[in-house]
Amino acid sequence: MGFIFQIIRDIDPKLKYLIDTFTLLGFIWTTKTLFSLVGSTLSGLRIFLWSRLWRLNLKKKYGEWVVITGATDGIGLEYAREFASRGHSLILIGRNETKLDNVKRQLSSLVSSNKIVTVQADFNESTPELFKRISTELEPYQSEIGILVNNAGVMFESPNRFMDQPEDMVWQHVKVNITGVLMMTRVVLPGMINRRRGLVINMSSIAGFKPLPLMGVYSASKKFVEWFSNTLDYEYCKSHNIDVQTLVPSYVSTKMTKWSNFLQKPNITTPDARSFARSAIATIGRTKFTTGYWSHGIQWFAFEWLCPSWMYSFMSWNYLRNIDSSGRRAKDT
């Protein structure tokens, strides 16, 4: 390569300045990337390792009662289990009354059953009346609710083009992933404002990092959650001492990913719900924006620094098609 550069210099000495400029730019980019890598590594160790060794008292910091949506399965259930093990009282919100009762029985070994309240609500039926009812049921606990976990969410039954997805599922993404987050925050936030402390955890996704072909509506709904979280934190953190944490995990092995046999098998990049929840809950008070799991953090760094948008779209398109086991795989044309 140096031989080629020397030939160019011999042909036109003026090109020397151009070559030197590009060399300097390359050095600056490489240095910046290395510093970012070191910084991200140290930050990752602090968030994902140190936080597990030095656990914060979340009950003392934010309050006793925790509201969790989508609490009967997957990540929501494991969040409930983790908070219960830390001595928190729980308000569990889910669609299925029977499942809510079963979860309450499961968790009664960790916390007294009279410290577990269940609220049946289907966000797919989102109406002003639904959230008024939820607000009424939560009213006796408003002065003590310290943490809200906006976990409830939906995902398409398989990756596919927009017009090949069921229309009812498109509506569910709006009602559950967006409206549910907004309105539950409006229900719970006033009590936190009055107490001048609290924590809102919003479940976004790494799918919102960049536009995600074949999961476009899901990706967009999660980007909405991320931006809403960022603005909410700016509006209420300094003025009212309310933290807002945005979670942007990659794939977790839950029922939401049942369309892929590959994602149903927990591995180093796809943890099960319990492993993810244990890791994510430890990051509370350490960071306001996190993937929640160490290997997901590595994925985020790689996407941010090594993967331009065109490459991300190309890779995502092929990856989603290849891991789709639903029998409804998107066609090339």
Short mmCIF file of C-alpha atoms in Angstrom, two decimals:
data_model
loop_
_atom_site.label_atom_id
_atom_site.label_comp_id
_atom_site.label_asym_id
_atom_site.label_seq_id
_atom_site.Cartn_x
_atom_site.Cartn_y
_atom_site.Cartn_z
CA MET A 1 0.00 0.00 0.00
CA GLY A 2 2.84 2.38 0.85
CA PHE A 3 4.36 1.65 -2.60
CA ILE A 4 1.11 2.76 -4.27
CA PHE A 5 1.02 5.97 -2.21
CA GLN A 6 4.62 6.72 -3.23
CA ILE A 7 3.73 6.32 -6.92
CA ILE A 8 0.81 8.73 -6.48
CA ARG A 9 3.10 11.27 -4.80
CA ASP A 10 5.57 10.99 -7.65
CA ILE A 11 2.80 11.61 -10.20
CA ASP A 12 1.41 14.67 -8.44
CA PRO A 13 3.03 16.03 -5.23
CA LYS A 14 -0.18 17.93 -4.51
CA LEU A 15 -1.91 14.66 -3.72
CA LYS A 16 0.41 14.32 -0.73
CA TYR A 17 -1.72 16.79 1.19
CA LEU A 18 -4.90 14.88 0.32
CA ILE A 19 -3.34 11.60 1.43
CA ASP A 20 -2.10 13.15 4.65
CA THR A 21 -5.58 14.55 5.32
CA PHE A 22 -7.23 11.15 4.87
CA THR A 23 -4.56 9.57 7.05
CA LEU A 24 -5.28 12.09 9.81
CA LEU A 25 -9.03 11.52 9.54
CA GLY A 26 -8.49 7.77 9.75
CA PHE A 27 -6.33 8.20 12.84
CA ILE A 28 -8.95 10.42 14.49
CA TRP A 29 -11.76 7.91 13.74
CA THR A 30 -9.69 4.98 15.02
CA THR A 31 -8.73 6.85 18.19
CA LYS A 32 -12.32 7.90 18.82
CA THR A 33 -13.55 4.32 18.33
CA LEU A 34 -10.90 2.94 20.70
CA PHE A 35 -11.76 5.49 23.39
CA SER A 36 -15.44 4.67 22.94
CA LEU A 37 -14.68 0.95 23.22
CA VAL A 38 -12.72 1.43 26.44
CA GLY A 39 -15.39 3.73 27.86
CA SER A 40 -18.19 1.33 26.95
CA THR A 41 -16.28 -1.58 28.48
CA LEU A 42 -15.76 0.25 31.77
CA SER A 43 -19.38 1.40 31.76
CA GLY A 44 -20.54 -2.15 31.06
CA LEU A 45 -18.50 -3.50 33.97
CA ARG A 46 -20.00 -0.87 36.27
CA ILE A 47 -23.57 -1.47 35.10
CA PHE A 48 -23.61 -5.25 34.70
CA LEU A 49 -20.96 -6.49 37.16
CA TRP A 50 -20.57 -3.95 39.95
CA SER A 51 -24.35 -3.55 40.21
CA ARG A 52 -24.73 -7.27 40.94
CA LEU A 53 -22.09 -7.13 43.67
CA TRP A 54 -23.30 -3.90 45.32
CA ARG A 55 -27.09 -4.00 45.41
CA LEU A 56 -29.10 -0.83 45.99
CA ASN A 57 -32.02 -0.66 48.41
CA LEU A 58 -34.74 0.20 45.90
CA LYS A 59 -37.47 0.06 48.52
CA LYS A 60 -35.76 2.79 50.51
CA LYS A 61 -34.86 4.84 47.44
CA TYR A 62 -38.21 4.81 45.65
CA GLY A 63 -40.90 3.31 47.85
CA GLU A 64 -42.61 0.06 48.79
CA TRP A 65 -45.22 -0.52 46.09
CA VAL A 66 -44.38 -1.56 42.53
CA VAL A 67 -46.84 -1.58 39.63
CA ILE A 68 -46.00 -4.04 36.85
CA THR A 69 -47.95 -4.38 33.60
CA GLY A 70 -47.86 -7.62 31.64
CA ALA A 71 -47.04 -9.36 34.90
CA THR A 72 -48.31 -12.90 34.28
CA ASP A 73 -45.63 -14.13 31.87
CA GLY A 74 -42.07 -13.67 30.74
CA ILE A 75 -40.12 -10.60 31.75
CA GLY A 76 -43.01 -9.04 33.68
CA LEU A 77 -43.44 -12.14 35.85
CA GLU A 78 -39.71 -12.31 36.58
CA TYR A 79 -39.61 -8.61 37.46
CA ALA A 80 -42.41 -9.31 39.93
CA ARG A 81 -40.45 -12.22 41.38
CA GLU A 82 -37.31 -10.11 41.78
CA PHE A 83 -39.12 -7.19 43.41
CA ALA A 84 -40.96 -9.57 45.74
CA SER A 85 -37.66 -11.12 46.80
CA ARG A 86 -36.49 -7.62 47.75
CA GLY A 87 -39.49 -7.09 50.01
CA HIS A 88 -41.62 -4.90 47.77
CA SER A 89 -45.41 -4.97 47.70
CA LEU A 90 -46.82 -5.58 44.23
CA ILE A 91 -49.67 -4.42 42.02
CA LEU A 92 -49.81 -6.83 39.11
CA ILE A 93 -51.72 -5.93 35.95
CA GLY A 94 -52.59 -8.54 33.35
CA ARG A 95 -55.25 -9.66 30.90
CA ASN A 96 -56.12 -13.02 32.42
CA GLU A 97 -57.69 -13.19 35.88
CA THR A 98 -56.80 -16.87 36.33
CA LYS A 99 -53.15 -16.25 35.49
CA LEU A 100 -53.06 -13.30 37.88
CA ASP A 101 -54.38 -15.51 40.69
CA ASN A 102 -51.77 -18.17 39.89
CA VAL A 103 -48.96 -15.62 39.95
CA LYS A 104 -50.21 -14.25 43.26
CA ARG A 105 -50.06 -17.75 44.75
CA GLN A 106 -46.56 -18.29 43.36
CA LEU A 107 -45.24 -15.07 44.84
CA SER A 108 -46.94 -15.48 48.22
CA SER A 109 -43.91 -17.49 49.36
CA LEU A 110 -41.77 -14.37 48.84
CA VAL A 111 -44.11 -11.68 50.12
CA SER A 112 -47.35 -11.77 52.13
CA SER A 113 -50.40 -12.31 49.93
CA ASN A 114 -52.05 -9.20 51.35
CA LYS A 115 -49.13 -7.26 49.87
CA ILE A 116 -49.99 -8.45 46.35
CA VAL A 117 -52.82 -6.73 44.49
CA THR A 118 -54.03 -7.89 41.08
CA VAL A 119 -55.81 -5.79 38.46
CA GLN A 120 -57.36 -7.41 35.41
CA ALA A 121 -56.98 -5.18 32.35
CA ASP A 122 -56.51 -5.84 28.65
CA PHE A 123 -54.65 -2.96 27.01
CA ASN A 124 -55.81 -4.22 23.63
CA GLU A 125 -59.17 -2.82 24.71
CA SER A 126 -57.63 0.56 25.54
CA THR A 127 -60.29 3.18 26.18
CA PRO A 128 -60.48 6.16 28.53
CA GLU A 129 -62.88 4.12 30.67
CA LEU A 130 -60.36 1.29 31.07
CA PHE A 131 -57.68 3.55 32.48
CA LYS A 132 -60.17 5.38 34.69
CA ARG A 133 -61.05 1.99 36.20
CA ILE A 134 -57.38 1.15 36.71
CA SER A 135 -56.83 4.54 38.32
CA THR A 136 -59.73 3.92 40.68
CA GLU A 137 -58.38 0.51 41.69
CA LEU A 138 -54.93 1.98 42.32
CA GLU A 139 -56.23 4.98 44.24
CA PRO A 140 -55.75 3.44 47.75
CA TYR A 141 -52.05 2.88 46.99
CA GLN A 142 -51.20 6.06 45.07
CA SER A 143 -49.36 7.66 47.96
CA GLU A 144 -47.08 4.61 48.28
CA ILE A 145 -46.40 3.58 44.67
CA GLY A 146 -42.70 4.11 44.10
CA ILE A 147 -42.02 2.18 40.90
CA LEU A 148 -43.94 1.65 37.66
CA VAL A 149 -42.75 -1.02 35.21
CA ASN A 150 -44.37 -0.48 31.80
CA ASN A 151 -43.63 -3.97 30.55
CA ALA A 152 -46.79 -5.02 28.69
CA GLY A 153 -46.17 -5.34 24.97
CA VAL A 154 -47.01 -7.27 21.83
CA MET A 155 -45.03 -8.48 18.84
CA PHE A 156 -46.16 -9.87 15.50
CA GLU A 157 -46.66 -13.62 15.26
CA SER A 158 -43.87 -13.71 12.67
CA PRO A 159 -41.66 -11.26 10.76
CA ASN A 160 -43.27 -10.08 7.53
CA ARG A 161 -43.99 -7.14 5.27
CA PHE A 162 -46.38 -4.51 6.58
CA MET A 163 -49.32 -5.43 4.33
CA ASP A 164 -48.85 -9.13 5.08
CA GLN A 165 -49.38 -8.58 8.81
CA PRO A 166 -52.89 -8.95 10.30
CA GLU A 167 -54.62 -5.61 10.71
CA ASP A 168 -55.75 -6.44 14.24
CA MET A 169 -52.11 -6.97 15.23
CA VAL A 170 -51.21 -3.54 13.85
CA TRP A 171 -53.88 -2.03 16.10
CA GLN A 172 -52.57 -4.04 19.06
CA HIS A 173 -49.13 -2.51 18.60
CA VAL A 174 -50.64 0.95 18.88
CA LYS A 175 -52.94 0.16 21.80
CA VAL A 176 -50.60 -1.97 23.90
CA ASN A 177 -47.08 -0.80 23.04
CA ILE A 178 -47.90 2.91 22.85
CA THR A 179 -51.25 3.79 24.44
CA GLY A 180 -50.69 1.44 27.37
CA VAL A 181 -47.37 3.06 28.23
CA LEU A 182 -48.72 6.59 27.95
CA MET A 183 -51.88 6.08 29.96
CA MET A 184 -50.36 3.94 32.73
CA THR A 185 -47.76 6.67 33.20
CA ARG A 186 -50.56 9.23 33.51
CA VAL A 187 -52.28 7.02 36.08
CA VAL A 188 -49.24 6.52 38.34
CA LEU A 189 -47.09 9.63 37.84
CA PRO A 190 -49.25 12.12 39.84
CA GLY A 191 -48.59 10.22 43.07
CA MET A 192 -44.86 10.26 42.40
CA ILE A 193 -44.98 13.98 41.68
CA ASN A 194 -46.72 14.62 45.00
CA ARG A 195 -44.17 12.48 46.87
CA ARG A 196 -41.29 13.95 44.87
CA ARG A 197 -39.68 10.59 44.24
CA GLY A 198 -40.28 7.58 42.06
CA LEU A 199 -39.11 5.46 39.16
CA VAL A 200 -40.71 4.70 35.80
CA ILE A 201 -39.22 1.80 33.83
CA ASN A 202 -40.26 1.71 30.18
CA MET A 203 -39.62 -1.39 28.10
CA SER A 204 -38.39 -0.31 24.69
CA SER A 205 -36.25 -2.59 22.50
CA ILE A 206 -33.06 -2.75 20.51
CA ALA A 207 -35.49 -3.19 17.59
CA GLY A 208 -35.99 0.57 17.81
CA PHE A 209 -32.29 1.29 17.32
CA LYS A 210 -32.77 1.63 13.56
CA PRO A 211 -35.66 0.86 11.17
CA LEU A 212 -36.21 -2.91 11.26
CA PRO A 213 -37.55 -4.46 8.04
CA LEU A 214 -40.21 -7.17 8.54
CA MET A 215 -40.89 -5.82 12.04
CA GLY A 216 -41.46 -2.20 11.08
CA VAL A 217 -44.49 -1.43 13.26
CA TYR A 218 -42.94 -3.13 16.29
CA SER A 219 -39.67 -1.26 15.73
CA ALA A 220 -41.45 2.08 15.39
CA SER A 221 -43.58 1.49 18.50
CA LYS A 222 -40.49 0.77 20.56
CA LYS A 223 -38.72 3.86 19.23
CA PHE A 224 -41.74 5.83 20.39
CA VAL A 225 -41.30 4.41 23.90
CA GLU A 226 -37.61 5.35 23.89
CA TRP A 227 -38.23 8.96 22.90
CA PHE A 228 -41.15 9.31 25.29
CA SER A 229 -38.96 8.01 28.13
CA ASN A 230 -36.17 10.44 27.35
CA THR A 231 -38.49 13.44 27.36
CA LEU A 232 -40.29 12.26 30.49
CA ASP A 233 -37.00 12.00 32.34
CA TYR A 234 -36.00 15.51 31.25
CA GLU A 235 -39.34 16.93 32.38
CA TYR A 236 -39.53 15.30 35.82
CA CYS A 237 -36.12 14.09 37.00
CA LYS A 238 -34.51 17.31 38.21
CA SER A 239 -37.73 19.10 39.13
CA HIS A 240 -39.49 16.22 40.93
CA ASN A 241 -36.76 13.65 41.66
CA ILE A 242 -38.40 11.03 39.43
CA ASP A 243 -36.09 8.70 37.51
CA VAL A 244 -37.08 7.24 34.15
CA GLN A 245 -35.16 4.20 32.94
CA THR A 246 -35.37 3.08 29.32
CA LEU A 247 -34.68 -0.59 28.64
CA VAL A 248 -33.65 -1.55 25.10
CA PRO A 249 -33.05 -5.31 25.23
CA SER A 250 -32.36 -7.56 22.29
CA TYR A 251 -34.15 -10.91 22.04
CA VAL A 252 -35.18 -12.67 25.24
CA SER A 253 -36.52 -16.22 25.18
CA THR A 254 -40.23 -15.68 25.97
CA LYS A 255 -43.60 -16.44 24.41
CA MET A 256 -43.27 -13.31 22.29
CA THR A 257 -40.56 -15.01 20.24
CA LYS A 258 -42.34 -18.34 19.83
CA TRP A 259 -42.25 -17.82 16.05
CA SER A 260 -38.57 -18.80 16.14
CA ASN A 261 -37.31 -22.15 17.41
CA PHE A 262 -33.84 -20.62 17.62
CA LEU A 263 -34.96 -17.82 19.96
CA GLN A 264 -36.86 -20.27 22.16
CA LYS A 265 -33.57 -21.87 23.22
CA PRO A 266 -31.78 -19.64 25.77
CA ASN A 267 -28.15 -18.97 24.97
CA ILE A 268 -25.45 -16.37 25.57
CA THR A 269 -27.14 -13.81 23.30
CA THR A 270 -30.75 -14.79 24.06
CA PRO A 271 -31.22 -15.14 27.84
CA ASP A 272 -34.33 -16.53 29.46
CA ALA A 273 -36.68 -14.11 31.19
CA ARG A 274 -35.39 -14.82 34.69
CA SER A 275 -31.74 -14.23 33.78
CA PHE A 276 -32.65 -11.04 31.98
CA ALA A 277 -34.81 -9.67 34.81
CA ARG A 278 -32.14 -10.36 37.43
CA SER A 279 -29.60 -8.50 35.35
CA ALA A 280 -31.90 -5.63 34.38
CA ILE A 281 -33.23 -4.93 37.87
CA ALA A 282 -29.64 -4.64 39.12
CA THR A 283 -29.07 -1.75 36.69
CA ILE A 284 -31.74 0.41 38.37
CA GLY A 285 -30.09 3.45 39.91
CA ARG A 286 -26.92 2.80 37.88
CA THR A 287 -28.06 4.00 34.46
CA LYS A 288 -31.13 5.48 32.82
CA PHE A 289 -30.59 3.86 29.43
CA THR A 290 -29.53 0.24 29.13
CA THR A 291 -30.02 -2.97 27.24
CA GLY A 292 -30.41 -4.67 30.61
CA TYR A 293 -28.12 -7.58 29.77
CA TRP A 294 -24.39 -7.65 29.10
CA SER A 295 -24.41 -9.48 25.75
CA HIS A 296 -27.15 -7.18 24.51
CA GLY A 297 -24.89 -4.27 25.41
CA ILE A 298 -22.20 -5.69 23.14
CA GLN A 299 -24.75 -5.98 20.34
CA TRP A 300 -25.74 -2.34 20.81
CA PHE A 301 -22.11 -1.18 20.63
CA ALA A 302 -21.52 -3.20 17.46
CA PHE A 303 -24.63 -1.79 15.79
CA GLU A 304 -23.73 1.75 16.80
CA TRP A 305 -20.11 1.77 15.68
CA LEU A 306 -19.69 -0.96 13.09
CA CYS A 307 -23.01 -1.24 11.29
CA PRO A 308 -24.28 1.53 8.98
CA SER A 309 -28.02 1.70 8.33
CA TRP A 310 -27.94 -0.04 4.95
CA MET A 311 -25.97 -2.95 6.41
CA TYR A 312 -28.26 -3.15 9.45
CA SER A 313 -31.35 -3.36 7.23
CA PHE A 314 -29.77 -5.98 4.98
CA MET A 315 -28.58 -8.13 7.89
CA SER A 316 -31.88 -7.80 9.77
CA TRP A 317 -33.94 -8.77 6.74
CA ASN A 318 -31.95 -11.95 6.18
CA TYR A 319 -31.58 -12.80 9.87
CA LEU A 320 -35.30 -12.56 10.61
CA ARG A 321 -36.19 -14.65 7.56
CA ASN A 322 -33.66 -17.33 8.47
CA ILE A 323 -34.75 -17.75 12.11
CA ASP A 324 -38.49 -17.67 11.34
CA SER A 325 -39.92 -21.12 12.09
CA SER A 326 -43.58 -20.10 11.86
CA GLY A 327 -44.14 -21.31 8.31
CA ARG A 328 -45.10 -17.76 7.27
CA ARG A 329 -41.64 -16.61 6.24
CA ALA A 330 -41.49 -13.44 4.15
CA LYS A 331 -40.79 -14.01 0.46
CA ASP A 332 -38.01 -12.28 -1.45
CA THR A 333 -40.43 -10.81 -3.97
#
